[in-house]
Tab-separated table of C-alpha atoms and ligand atoms in Angstrom:
chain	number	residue	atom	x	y	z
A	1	UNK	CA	23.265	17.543	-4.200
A	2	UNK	CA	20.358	15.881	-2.609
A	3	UNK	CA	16.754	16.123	-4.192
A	4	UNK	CA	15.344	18.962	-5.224
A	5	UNK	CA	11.883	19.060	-3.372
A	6	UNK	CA	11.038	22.724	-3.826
A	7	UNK	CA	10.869	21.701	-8.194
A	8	UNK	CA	8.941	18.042	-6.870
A	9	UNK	CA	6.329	20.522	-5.945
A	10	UNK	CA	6.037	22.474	-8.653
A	11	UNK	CA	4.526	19.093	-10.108
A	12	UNK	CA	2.138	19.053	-7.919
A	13	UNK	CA	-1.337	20.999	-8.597
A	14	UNK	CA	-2.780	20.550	-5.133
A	15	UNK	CA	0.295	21.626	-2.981
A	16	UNK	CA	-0.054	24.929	-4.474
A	17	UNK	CA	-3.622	24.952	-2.651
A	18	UNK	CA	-4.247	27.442	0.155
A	19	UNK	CA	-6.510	26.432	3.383
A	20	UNK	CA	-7.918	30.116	5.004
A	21	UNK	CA	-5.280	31.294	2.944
A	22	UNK	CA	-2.260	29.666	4.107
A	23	UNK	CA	-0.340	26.839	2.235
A	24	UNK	CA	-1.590	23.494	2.887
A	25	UNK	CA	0.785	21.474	4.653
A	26	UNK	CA	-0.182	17.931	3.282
A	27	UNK	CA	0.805	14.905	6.001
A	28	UNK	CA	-1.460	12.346	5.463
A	29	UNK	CA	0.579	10.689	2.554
A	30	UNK	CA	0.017	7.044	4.335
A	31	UNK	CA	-3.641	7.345	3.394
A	32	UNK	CA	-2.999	8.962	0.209
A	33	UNK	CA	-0.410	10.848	-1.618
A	34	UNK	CA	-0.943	13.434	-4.267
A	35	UNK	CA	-0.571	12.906	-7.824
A	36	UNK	CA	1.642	14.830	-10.091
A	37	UNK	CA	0.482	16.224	-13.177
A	38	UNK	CA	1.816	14.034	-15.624
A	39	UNK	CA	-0.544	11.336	-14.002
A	40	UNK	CA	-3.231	13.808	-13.867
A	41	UNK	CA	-2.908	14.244	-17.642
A	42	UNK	CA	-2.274	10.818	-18.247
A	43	UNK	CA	-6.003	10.023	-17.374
A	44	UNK	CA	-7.662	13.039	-19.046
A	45	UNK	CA	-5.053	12.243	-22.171
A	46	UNK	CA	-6.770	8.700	-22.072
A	47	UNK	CA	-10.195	9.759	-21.958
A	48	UNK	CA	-9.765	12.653	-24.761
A	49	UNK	CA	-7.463	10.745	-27.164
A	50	UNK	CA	-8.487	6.943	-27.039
A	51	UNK	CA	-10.652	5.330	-24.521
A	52	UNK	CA	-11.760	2.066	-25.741
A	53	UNK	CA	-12.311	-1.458	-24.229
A	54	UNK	CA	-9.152	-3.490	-24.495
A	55	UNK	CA	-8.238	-6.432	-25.869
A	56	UNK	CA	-11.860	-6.975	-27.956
A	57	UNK	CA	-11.656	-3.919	-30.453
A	58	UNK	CA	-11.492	-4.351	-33.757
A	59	UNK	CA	-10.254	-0.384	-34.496
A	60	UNK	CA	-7.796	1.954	-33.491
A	61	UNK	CA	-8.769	3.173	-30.509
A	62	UNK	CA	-9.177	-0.455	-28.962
A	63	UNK	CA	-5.775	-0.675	-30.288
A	64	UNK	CA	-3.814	2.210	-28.641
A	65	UNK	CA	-5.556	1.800	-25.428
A	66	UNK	CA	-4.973	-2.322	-25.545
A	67	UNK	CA	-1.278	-1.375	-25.972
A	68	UNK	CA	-1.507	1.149	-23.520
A	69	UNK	CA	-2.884	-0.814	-20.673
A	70	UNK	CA	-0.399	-3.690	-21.378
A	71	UNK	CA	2.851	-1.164	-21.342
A	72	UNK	CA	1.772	-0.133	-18.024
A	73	UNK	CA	1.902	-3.862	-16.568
A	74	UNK	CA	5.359	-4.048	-18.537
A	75	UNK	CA	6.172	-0.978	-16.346
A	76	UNK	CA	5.095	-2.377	-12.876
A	77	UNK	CA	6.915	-5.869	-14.054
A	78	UNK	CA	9.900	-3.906	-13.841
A	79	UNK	CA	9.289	-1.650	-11.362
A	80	UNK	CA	9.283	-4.687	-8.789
A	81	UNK	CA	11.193	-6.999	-10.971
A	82	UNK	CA	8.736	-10.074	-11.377
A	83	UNK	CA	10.147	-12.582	-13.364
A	84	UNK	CA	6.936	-12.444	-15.669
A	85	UNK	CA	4.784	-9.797	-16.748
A	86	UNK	CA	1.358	-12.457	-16.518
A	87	UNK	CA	2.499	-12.268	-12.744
A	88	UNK	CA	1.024	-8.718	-11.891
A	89	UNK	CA	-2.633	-8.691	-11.743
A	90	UNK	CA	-5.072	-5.617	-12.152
A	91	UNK	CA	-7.102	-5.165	-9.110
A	92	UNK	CA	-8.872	-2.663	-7.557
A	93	UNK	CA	-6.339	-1.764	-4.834
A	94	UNK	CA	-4.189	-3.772	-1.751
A	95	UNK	CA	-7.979	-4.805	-0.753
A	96	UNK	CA	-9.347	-6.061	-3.527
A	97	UNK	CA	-5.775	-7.926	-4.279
A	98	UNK	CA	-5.434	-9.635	-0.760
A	99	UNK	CA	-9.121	-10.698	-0.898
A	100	UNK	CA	-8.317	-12.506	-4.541
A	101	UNK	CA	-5.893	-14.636	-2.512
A	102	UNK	CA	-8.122	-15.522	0.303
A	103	UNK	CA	-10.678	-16.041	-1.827
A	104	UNK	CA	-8.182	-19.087	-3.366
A	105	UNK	CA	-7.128	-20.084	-0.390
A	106	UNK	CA	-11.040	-20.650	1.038
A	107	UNK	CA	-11.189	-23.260	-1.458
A	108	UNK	CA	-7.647	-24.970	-0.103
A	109	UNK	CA	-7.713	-24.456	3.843
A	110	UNK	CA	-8.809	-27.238	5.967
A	111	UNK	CA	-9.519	-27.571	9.424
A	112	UNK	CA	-5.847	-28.570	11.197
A	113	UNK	CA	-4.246	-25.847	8.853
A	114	UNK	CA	-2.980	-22.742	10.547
A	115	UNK	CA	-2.693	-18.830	9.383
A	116	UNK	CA	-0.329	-16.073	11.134
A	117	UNK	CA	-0.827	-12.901	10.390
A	118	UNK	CA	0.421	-9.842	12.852
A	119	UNK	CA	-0.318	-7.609	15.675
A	120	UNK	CA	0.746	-4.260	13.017
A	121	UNK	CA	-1.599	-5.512	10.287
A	122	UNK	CA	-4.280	-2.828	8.959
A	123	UNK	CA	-7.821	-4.701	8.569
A	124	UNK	CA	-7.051	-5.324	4.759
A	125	UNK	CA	-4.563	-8.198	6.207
A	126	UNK	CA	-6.364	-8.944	9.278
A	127	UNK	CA	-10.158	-9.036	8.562
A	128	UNK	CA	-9.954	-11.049	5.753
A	129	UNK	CA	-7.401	-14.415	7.540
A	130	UNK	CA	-9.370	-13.919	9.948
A	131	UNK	CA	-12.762	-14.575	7.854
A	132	UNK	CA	-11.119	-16.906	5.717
A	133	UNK	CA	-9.988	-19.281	8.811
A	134	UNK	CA	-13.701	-18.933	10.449
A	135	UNK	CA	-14.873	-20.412	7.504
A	136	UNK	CA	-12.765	-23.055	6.780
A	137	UNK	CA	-12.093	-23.697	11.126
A	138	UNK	CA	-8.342	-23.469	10.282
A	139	UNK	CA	-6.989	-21.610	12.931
A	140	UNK	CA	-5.878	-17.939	13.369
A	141	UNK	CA	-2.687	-16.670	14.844
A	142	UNK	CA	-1.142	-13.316	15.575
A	143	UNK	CA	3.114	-12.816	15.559
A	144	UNK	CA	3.000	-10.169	18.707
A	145	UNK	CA	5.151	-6.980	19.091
A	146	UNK	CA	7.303	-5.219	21.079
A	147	UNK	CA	7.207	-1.948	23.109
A	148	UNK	CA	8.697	-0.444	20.420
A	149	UNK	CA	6.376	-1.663	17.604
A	150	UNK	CA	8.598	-4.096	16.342
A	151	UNK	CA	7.611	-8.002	15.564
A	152	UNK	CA	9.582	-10.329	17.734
A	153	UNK	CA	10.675	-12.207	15.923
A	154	UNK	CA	11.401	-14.816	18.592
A	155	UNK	CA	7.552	-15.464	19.036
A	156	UNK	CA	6.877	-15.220	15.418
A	157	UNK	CA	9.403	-18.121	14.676
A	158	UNK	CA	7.966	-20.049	17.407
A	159	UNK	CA	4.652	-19.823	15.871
A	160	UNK	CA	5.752	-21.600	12.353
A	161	UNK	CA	5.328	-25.147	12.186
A	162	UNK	CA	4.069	-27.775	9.751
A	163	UNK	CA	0.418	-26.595	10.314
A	164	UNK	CA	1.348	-23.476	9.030
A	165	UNK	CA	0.003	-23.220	5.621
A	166	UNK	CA	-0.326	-19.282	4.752
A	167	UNK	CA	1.533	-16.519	6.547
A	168	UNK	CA	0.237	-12.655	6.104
A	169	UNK	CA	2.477	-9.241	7.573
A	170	UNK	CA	3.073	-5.211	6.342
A	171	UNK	CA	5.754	-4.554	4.908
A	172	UNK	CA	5.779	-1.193	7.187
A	173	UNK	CA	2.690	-0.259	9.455
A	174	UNK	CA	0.330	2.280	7.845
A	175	UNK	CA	-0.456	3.280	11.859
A	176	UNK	CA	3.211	2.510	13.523
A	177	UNK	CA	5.779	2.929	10.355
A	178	UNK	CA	7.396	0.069	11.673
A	179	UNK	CA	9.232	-1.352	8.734
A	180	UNK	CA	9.304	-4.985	8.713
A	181	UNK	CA	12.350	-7.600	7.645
A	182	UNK	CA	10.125	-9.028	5.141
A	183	UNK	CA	13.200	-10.991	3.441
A	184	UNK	CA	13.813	-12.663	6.900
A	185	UNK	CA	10.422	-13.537	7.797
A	186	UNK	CA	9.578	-15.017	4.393
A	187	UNK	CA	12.689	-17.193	4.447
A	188	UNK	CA	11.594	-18.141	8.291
A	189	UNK	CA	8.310	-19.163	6.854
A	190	UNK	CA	9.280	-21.163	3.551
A	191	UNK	CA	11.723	-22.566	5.548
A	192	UNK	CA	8.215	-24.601	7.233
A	193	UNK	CA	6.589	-24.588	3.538
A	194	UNK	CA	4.055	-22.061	4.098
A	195	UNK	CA	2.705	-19.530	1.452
A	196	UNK	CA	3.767	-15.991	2.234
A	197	UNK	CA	1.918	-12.857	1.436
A	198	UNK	CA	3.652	-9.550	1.879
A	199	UNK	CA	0.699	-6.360	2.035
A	200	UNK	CA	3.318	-3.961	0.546
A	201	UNK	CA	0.564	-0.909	0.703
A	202	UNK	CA	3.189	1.401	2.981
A	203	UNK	CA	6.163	-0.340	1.292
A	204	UNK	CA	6.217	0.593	-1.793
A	205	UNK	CA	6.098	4.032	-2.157
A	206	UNK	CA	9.417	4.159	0.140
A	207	UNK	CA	11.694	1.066	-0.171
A	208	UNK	CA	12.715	-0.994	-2.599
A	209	UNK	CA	10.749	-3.752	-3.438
A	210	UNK	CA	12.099	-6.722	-5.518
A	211	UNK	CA	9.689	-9.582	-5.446
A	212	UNK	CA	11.965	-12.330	-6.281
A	213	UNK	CA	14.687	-11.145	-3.709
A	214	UNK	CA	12.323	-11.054	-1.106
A	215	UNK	CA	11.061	-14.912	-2.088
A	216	UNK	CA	7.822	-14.002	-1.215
A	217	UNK	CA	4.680	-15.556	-3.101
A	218	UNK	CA	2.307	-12.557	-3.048
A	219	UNK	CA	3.027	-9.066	-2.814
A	220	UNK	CA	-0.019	-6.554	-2.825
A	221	UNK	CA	0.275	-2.849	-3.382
A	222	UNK	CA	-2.257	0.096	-4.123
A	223	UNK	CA	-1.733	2.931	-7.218
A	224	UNK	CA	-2.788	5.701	-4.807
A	225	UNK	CA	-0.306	5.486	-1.926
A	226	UNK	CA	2.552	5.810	-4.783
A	227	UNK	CA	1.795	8.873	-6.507
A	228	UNK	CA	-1.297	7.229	-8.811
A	229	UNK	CA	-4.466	6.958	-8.800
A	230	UNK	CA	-7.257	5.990	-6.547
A	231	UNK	CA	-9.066	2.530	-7.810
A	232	UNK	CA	-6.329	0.433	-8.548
A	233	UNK	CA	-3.808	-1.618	-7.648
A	234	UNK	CA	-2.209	-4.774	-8.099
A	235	UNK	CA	-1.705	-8.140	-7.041
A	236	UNK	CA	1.952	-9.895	-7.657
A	237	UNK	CA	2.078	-13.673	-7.296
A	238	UNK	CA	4.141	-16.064	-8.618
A	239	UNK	CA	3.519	-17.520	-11.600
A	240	UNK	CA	3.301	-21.458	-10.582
A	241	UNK	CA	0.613	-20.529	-8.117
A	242	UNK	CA	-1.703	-17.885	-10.227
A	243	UNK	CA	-1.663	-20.263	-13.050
A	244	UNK	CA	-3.604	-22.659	-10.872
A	245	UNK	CA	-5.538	-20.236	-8.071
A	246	UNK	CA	-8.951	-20.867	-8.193
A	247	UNK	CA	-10.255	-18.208	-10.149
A	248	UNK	CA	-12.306	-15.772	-8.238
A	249	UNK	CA	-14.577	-13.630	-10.384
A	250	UNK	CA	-16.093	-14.652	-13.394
A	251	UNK	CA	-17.391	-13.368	-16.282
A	252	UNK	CA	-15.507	-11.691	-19.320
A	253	UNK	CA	-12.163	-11.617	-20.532
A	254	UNK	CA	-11.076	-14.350	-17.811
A	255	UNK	CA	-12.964	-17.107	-19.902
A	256	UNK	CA	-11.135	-19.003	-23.044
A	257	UNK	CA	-14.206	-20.742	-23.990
A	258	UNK	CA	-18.106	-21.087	-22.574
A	259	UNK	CA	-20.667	-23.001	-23.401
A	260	UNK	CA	-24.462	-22.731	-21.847
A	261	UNK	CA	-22.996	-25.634	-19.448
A	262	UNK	CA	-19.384	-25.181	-18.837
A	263	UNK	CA	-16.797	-22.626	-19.403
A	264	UNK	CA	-12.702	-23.025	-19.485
A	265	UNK	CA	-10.505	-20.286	-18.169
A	266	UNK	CA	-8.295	-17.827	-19.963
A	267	UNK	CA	-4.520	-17.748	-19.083
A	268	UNK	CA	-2.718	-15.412	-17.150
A	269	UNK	CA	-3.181	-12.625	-15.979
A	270	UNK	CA	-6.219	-12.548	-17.746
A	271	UNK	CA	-8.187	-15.368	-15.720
A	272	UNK	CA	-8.036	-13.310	-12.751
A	273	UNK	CA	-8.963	-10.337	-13.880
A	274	UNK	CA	-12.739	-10.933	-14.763
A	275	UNK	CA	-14.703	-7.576	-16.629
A	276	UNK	CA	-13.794	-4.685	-18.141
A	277	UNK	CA	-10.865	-3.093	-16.481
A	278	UNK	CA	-9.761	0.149	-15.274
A	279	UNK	CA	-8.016	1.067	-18.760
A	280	UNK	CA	-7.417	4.581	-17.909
A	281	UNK	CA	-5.987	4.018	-14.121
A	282	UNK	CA	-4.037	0.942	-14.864
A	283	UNK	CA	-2.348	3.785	-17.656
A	284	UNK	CA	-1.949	6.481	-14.902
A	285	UNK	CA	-0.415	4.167	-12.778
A	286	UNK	CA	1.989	3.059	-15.019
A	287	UNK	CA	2.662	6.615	-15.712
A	288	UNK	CA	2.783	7.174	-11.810
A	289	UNK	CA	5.466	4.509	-11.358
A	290	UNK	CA	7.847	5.950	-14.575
A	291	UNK	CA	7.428	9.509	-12.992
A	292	UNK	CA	8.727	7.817	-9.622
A	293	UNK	CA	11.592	5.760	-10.980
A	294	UNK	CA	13.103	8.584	-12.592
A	295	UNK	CA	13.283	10.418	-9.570
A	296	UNK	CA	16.580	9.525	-7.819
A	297	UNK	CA	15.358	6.735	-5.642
A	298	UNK	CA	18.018	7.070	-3.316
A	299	UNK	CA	17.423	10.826	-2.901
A	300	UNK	CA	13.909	10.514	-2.255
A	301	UNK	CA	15.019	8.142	0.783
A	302	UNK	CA	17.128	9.909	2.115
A	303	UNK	CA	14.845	12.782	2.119
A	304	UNK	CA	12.060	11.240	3.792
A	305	UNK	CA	14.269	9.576	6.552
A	306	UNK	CA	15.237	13.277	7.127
A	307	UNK	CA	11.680	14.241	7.568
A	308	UNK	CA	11.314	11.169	9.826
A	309	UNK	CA	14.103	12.356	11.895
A	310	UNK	CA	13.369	15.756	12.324
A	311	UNK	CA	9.552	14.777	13.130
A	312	UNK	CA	10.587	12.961	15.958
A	313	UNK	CA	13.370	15.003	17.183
A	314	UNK	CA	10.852	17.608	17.502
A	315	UNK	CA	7.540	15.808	18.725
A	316	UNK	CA	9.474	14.367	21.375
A	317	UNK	CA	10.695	17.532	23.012
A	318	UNK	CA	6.750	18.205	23.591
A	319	UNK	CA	6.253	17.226	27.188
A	320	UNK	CA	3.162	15.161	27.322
A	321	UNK	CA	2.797	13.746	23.679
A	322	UNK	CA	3.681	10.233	23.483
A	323	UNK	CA	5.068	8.748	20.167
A	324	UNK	CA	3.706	5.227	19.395
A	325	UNK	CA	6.114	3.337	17.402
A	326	UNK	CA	9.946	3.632	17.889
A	327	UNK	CA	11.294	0.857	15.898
A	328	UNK	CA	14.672	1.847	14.335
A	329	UNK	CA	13.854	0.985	11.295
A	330	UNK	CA	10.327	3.238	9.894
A	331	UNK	CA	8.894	4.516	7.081
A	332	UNK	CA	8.557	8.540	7.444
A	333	UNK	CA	5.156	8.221	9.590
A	334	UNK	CA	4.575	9.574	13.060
A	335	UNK	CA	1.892	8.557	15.019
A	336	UNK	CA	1.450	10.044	18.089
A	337	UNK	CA	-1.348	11.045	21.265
A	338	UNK	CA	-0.820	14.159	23.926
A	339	UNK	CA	-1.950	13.639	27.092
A	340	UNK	CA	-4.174	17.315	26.780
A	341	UNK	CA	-6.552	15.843	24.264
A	342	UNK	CA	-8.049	13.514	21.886
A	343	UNK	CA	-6.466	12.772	18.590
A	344	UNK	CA	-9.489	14.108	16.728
A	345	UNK	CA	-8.960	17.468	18.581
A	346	UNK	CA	-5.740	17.641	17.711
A	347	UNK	CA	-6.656	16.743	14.254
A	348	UNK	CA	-8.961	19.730	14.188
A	349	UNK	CA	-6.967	21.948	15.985
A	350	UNK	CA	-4.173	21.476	13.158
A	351	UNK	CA	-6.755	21.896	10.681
A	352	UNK	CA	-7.499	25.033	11.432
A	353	UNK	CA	-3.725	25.404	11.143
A	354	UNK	CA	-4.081	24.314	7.357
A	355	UNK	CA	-1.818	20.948	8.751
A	356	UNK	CA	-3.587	17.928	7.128
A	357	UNK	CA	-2.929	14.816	9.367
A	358	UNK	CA	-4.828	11.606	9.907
A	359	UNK	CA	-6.695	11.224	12.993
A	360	UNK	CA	-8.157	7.586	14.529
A	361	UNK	CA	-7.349	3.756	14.781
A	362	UNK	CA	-5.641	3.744	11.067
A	363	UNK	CA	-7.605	0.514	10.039
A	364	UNK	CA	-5.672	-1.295	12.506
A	365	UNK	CA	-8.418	-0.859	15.663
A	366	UNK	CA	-7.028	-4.139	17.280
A	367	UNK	CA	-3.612	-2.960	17.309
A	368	UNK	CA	-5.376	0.424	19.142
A	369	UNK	CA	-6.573	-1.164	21.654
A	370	UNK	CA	-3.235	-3.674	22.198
A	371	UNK	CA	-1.697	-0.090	22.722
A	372	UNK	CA	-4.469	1.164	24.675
A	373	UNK	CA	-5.390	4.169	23.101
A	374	UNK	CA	-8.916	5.248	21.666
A	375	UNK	CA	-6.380	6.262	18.168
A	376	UNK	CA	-3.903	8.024	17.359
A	377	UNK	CA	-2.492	11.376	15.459
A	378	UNK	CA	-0.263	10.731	12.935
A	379	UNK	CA	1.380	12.779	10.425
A	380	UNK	CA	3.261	10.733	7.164
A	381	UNK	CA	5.656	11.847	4.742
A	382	UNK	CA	6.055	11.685	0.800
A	383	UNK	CA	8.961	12.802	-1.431
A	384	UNK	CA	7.062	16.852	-1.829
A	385	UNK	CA	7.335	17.498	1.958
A	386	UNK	CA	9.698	19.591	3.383
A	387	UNK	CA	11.813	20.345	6.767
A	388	UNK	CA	9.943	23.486	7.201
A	389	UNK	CA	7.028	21.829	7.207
A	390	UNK	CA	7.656	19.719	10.146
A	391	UNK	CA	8.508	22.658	11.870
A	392	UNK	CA	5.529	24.083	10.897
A	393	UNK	CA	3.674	21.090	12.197
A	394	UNK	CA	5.914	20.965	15.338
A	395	UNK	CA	4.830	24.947	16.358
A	396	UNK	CA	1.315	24.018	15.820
A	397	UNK	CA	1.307	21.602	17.938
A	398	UNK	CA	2.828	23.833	20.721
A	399	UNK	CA	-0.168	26.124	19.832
A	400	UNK	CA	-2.344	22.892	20.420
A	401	UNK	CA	-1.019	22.167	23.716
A	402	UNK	CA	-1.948	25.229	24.628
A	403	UNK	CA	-5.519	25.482	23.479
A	404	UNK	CA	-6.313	22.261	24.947
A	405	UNK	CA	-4.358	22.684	28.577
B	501	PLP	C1	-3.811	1.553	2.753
B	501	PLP	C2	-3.420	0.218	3.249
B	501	PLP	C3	-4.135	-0.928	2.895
B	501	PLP	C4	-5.376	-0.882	2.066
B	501	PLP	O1	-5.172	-0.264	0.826
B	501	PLP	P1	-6.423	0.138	-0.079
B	501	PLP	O2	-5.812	1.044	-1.095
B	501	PLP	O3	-7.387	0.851	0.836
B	501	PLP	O4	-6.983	-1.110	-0.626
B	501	PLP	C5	-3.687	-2.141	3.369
B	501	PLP	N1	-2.599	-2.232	4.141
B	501	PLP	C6	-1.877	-1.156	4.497
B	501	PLP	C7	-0.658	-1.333	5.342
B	501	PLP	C8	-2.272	0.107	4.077
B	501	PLP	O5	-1.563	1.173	4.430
């Protein structure tokens, strides 16, 4: 049967936008996707029925939106199969959830002690080892890749050893699509007794992700890439480690007791998640993530390796335009430069064509300029997209070629 996109889209408020009044062709899902309405209505049923701090009400409202807030971590529990609800933690996005872990691990790392990280990662999982081993003089290394955009895995495994105490990669490339073997490389890196974080930003919204099959330690993921909303996101770890990370902002609700002099932390998940929370996204995402599992997973991957395919069928028949990243195995994102112009023209150009793409280095400038290119054009792919729009994208870019020759 296969999935029905053209009622997927009906869902969705903003496809039904015009730009200079033709449809918007929405690509840049790898930055963002759009939000269906029953996550748009979550929030604004939140805010009109019951908004309320959690957990510290004494009435009704603090109530439904306490039990609220706690379904939805019930939900993403499930969604990624952690073995313990305590073990997803609130945060403000794949950011704000790596940067909790580094901020633990600044208080472990030692001079002596090594980090690897990759050559695919965005600056959320480079920026921040990278910091965190300038600060504590551990050192910094970077698994290389391929022509094709692929880790080798060779070099990777030759950089684990018994320095290695924290080890950082994408589960696919927001700029490449490359999609990792994240089961592989964590075993490779237990296997020397390093920590492994997985930034599962690109990953989740199109493969399966189940935490304790992958035997990773941390797994970080944003709302808004997966159909939710912008602001939050969440940080999976495994419960023997969280219970002890060095806590990383303080303040309310991560406190059990304080006194003028001291203070003594609350338990999980609560001692990492310090202030009030975002109730009413941590609900939408929820929301978000019961809308997506009740799509037919399967379906929805199929479709978007379609898209994929067709993409680069079609890009590559345009003489000049170079596709960067040709790993077998991607998510549905196409990054690409033609030799007539500069990806911002070609962003502009498309524009004008009502095509939203992302232009530029992605967040991942280092890996821009191991490719030697200023940035790149890439279009991405959610579940709502459809084979006639890559075509449509595909003619436009003939019509781009053309303006800029
Ligand atoms: C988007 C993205 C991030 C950062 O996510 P935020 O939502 O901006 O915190 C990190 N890594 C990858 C691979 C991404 O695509």
């Amino acid at each position: 049967m296969g999935l029905d996109v053209q009622a997927l889209r009906e869902e969705f408020p903003i496809l039904q936008r015009q730009i200079d009044g033709h449809p918007l062709v929405y690509l840049d899902n790898a930055a963002t996707t759009q939000k269906p309405q029953c996550v748009i209505d979550a929030i604004t049923h939140y805010y009109s029925h019951y908004n309320a701090n959690v957990h510290r009400g004494a009435h009704r409202l603090a109530d439904e939106a306490t039990k609220a807030f706690e379904a939805a971590r019930d939900t993403i529990a499930g969604f990624i199969n952690a073995a313990q609800r305590e073990e997803v933690i609130w945060t403000t996005g794949t950011t704000e959830a790596i940067n909790l872990v580094s901020h633990g691990l600044a208080h472990i790392l030692e001079p002596g002690d090594e980090i690897i990280a990759t050559q695919l990662e965005h600056h959320a999982n480079l920026v921040t080892w990278q910091q965190a081993c300038k600060a504590s003089g551990a050192s910094f290394k970077l698994a290389p890749i391929t022509e094709t955009g692929e880790l080798d895995l060779a070099a990777f495994e030759a950089l684990l050893n018994s320095n290695t105490k924290f080890v950082a990669f994408p589960h696919a490339s927001n700029a490449l699509g490359t999609l990792n073997p994240i089961k592989a490389l964590t075993a490779k890196a237990k296997a020397v007794g390093a920590w492994v974080l997985v930034d599962g930003a690109q990953g989740i919204a199109h493969e399966r992700v189940d935490v304790q099959d992958i035997g990773c330690d941390f797994y970080a993921f944003s709302a808004h890439k997966i159909y939710g909303p912008m602001g939050m996101g969440v940080l999976w770890g495994r419960e023997e480690l969280l219970r002890d990370w060095p806590v990383w902002q303080t303040g309310g609700e991560m406190i059990s007791t304080v006194t003028y002099t001291s203070a003594e932390w609350n338990v999980l998940p609560y001692r990492l998640e310090a202030g009030t929370p975002n109730v009413g996204g941590a609900i939408a995402f929820g929301r978000a993530v019961q809308w997506y599992q009740q799509l037919n997973v399967a379906e929805v991957h199929a479709h978007e390796q379609a898209l994929l395919a067709s993409c680069t069928e079609q890009l590559s028949t345009l003489e000049g335009l170079t596709i960067h990243g040709t790993a077998p195995n991607k998510v549905a994102v196409v990054s690409f430069t033609m030799n007539e112009g500069h990806p911002a023209d070609i962003g502009f150009l498309l524009d004008r064509q009502a095509i939203a793409i992302r232009t530029g280095h992605h967040c991942a400038e280092p890996l821009m300029a191991h490719l030697g290119v200023p940035g790149t054009a890439r279009a991405s792919f959610a579940a709502y997209n459809t084979l006639s729009e890559v075509d449509a994208l595909a003619q436009a870019l003939g019509k781009v070629k053309m303006m800029l020759a």
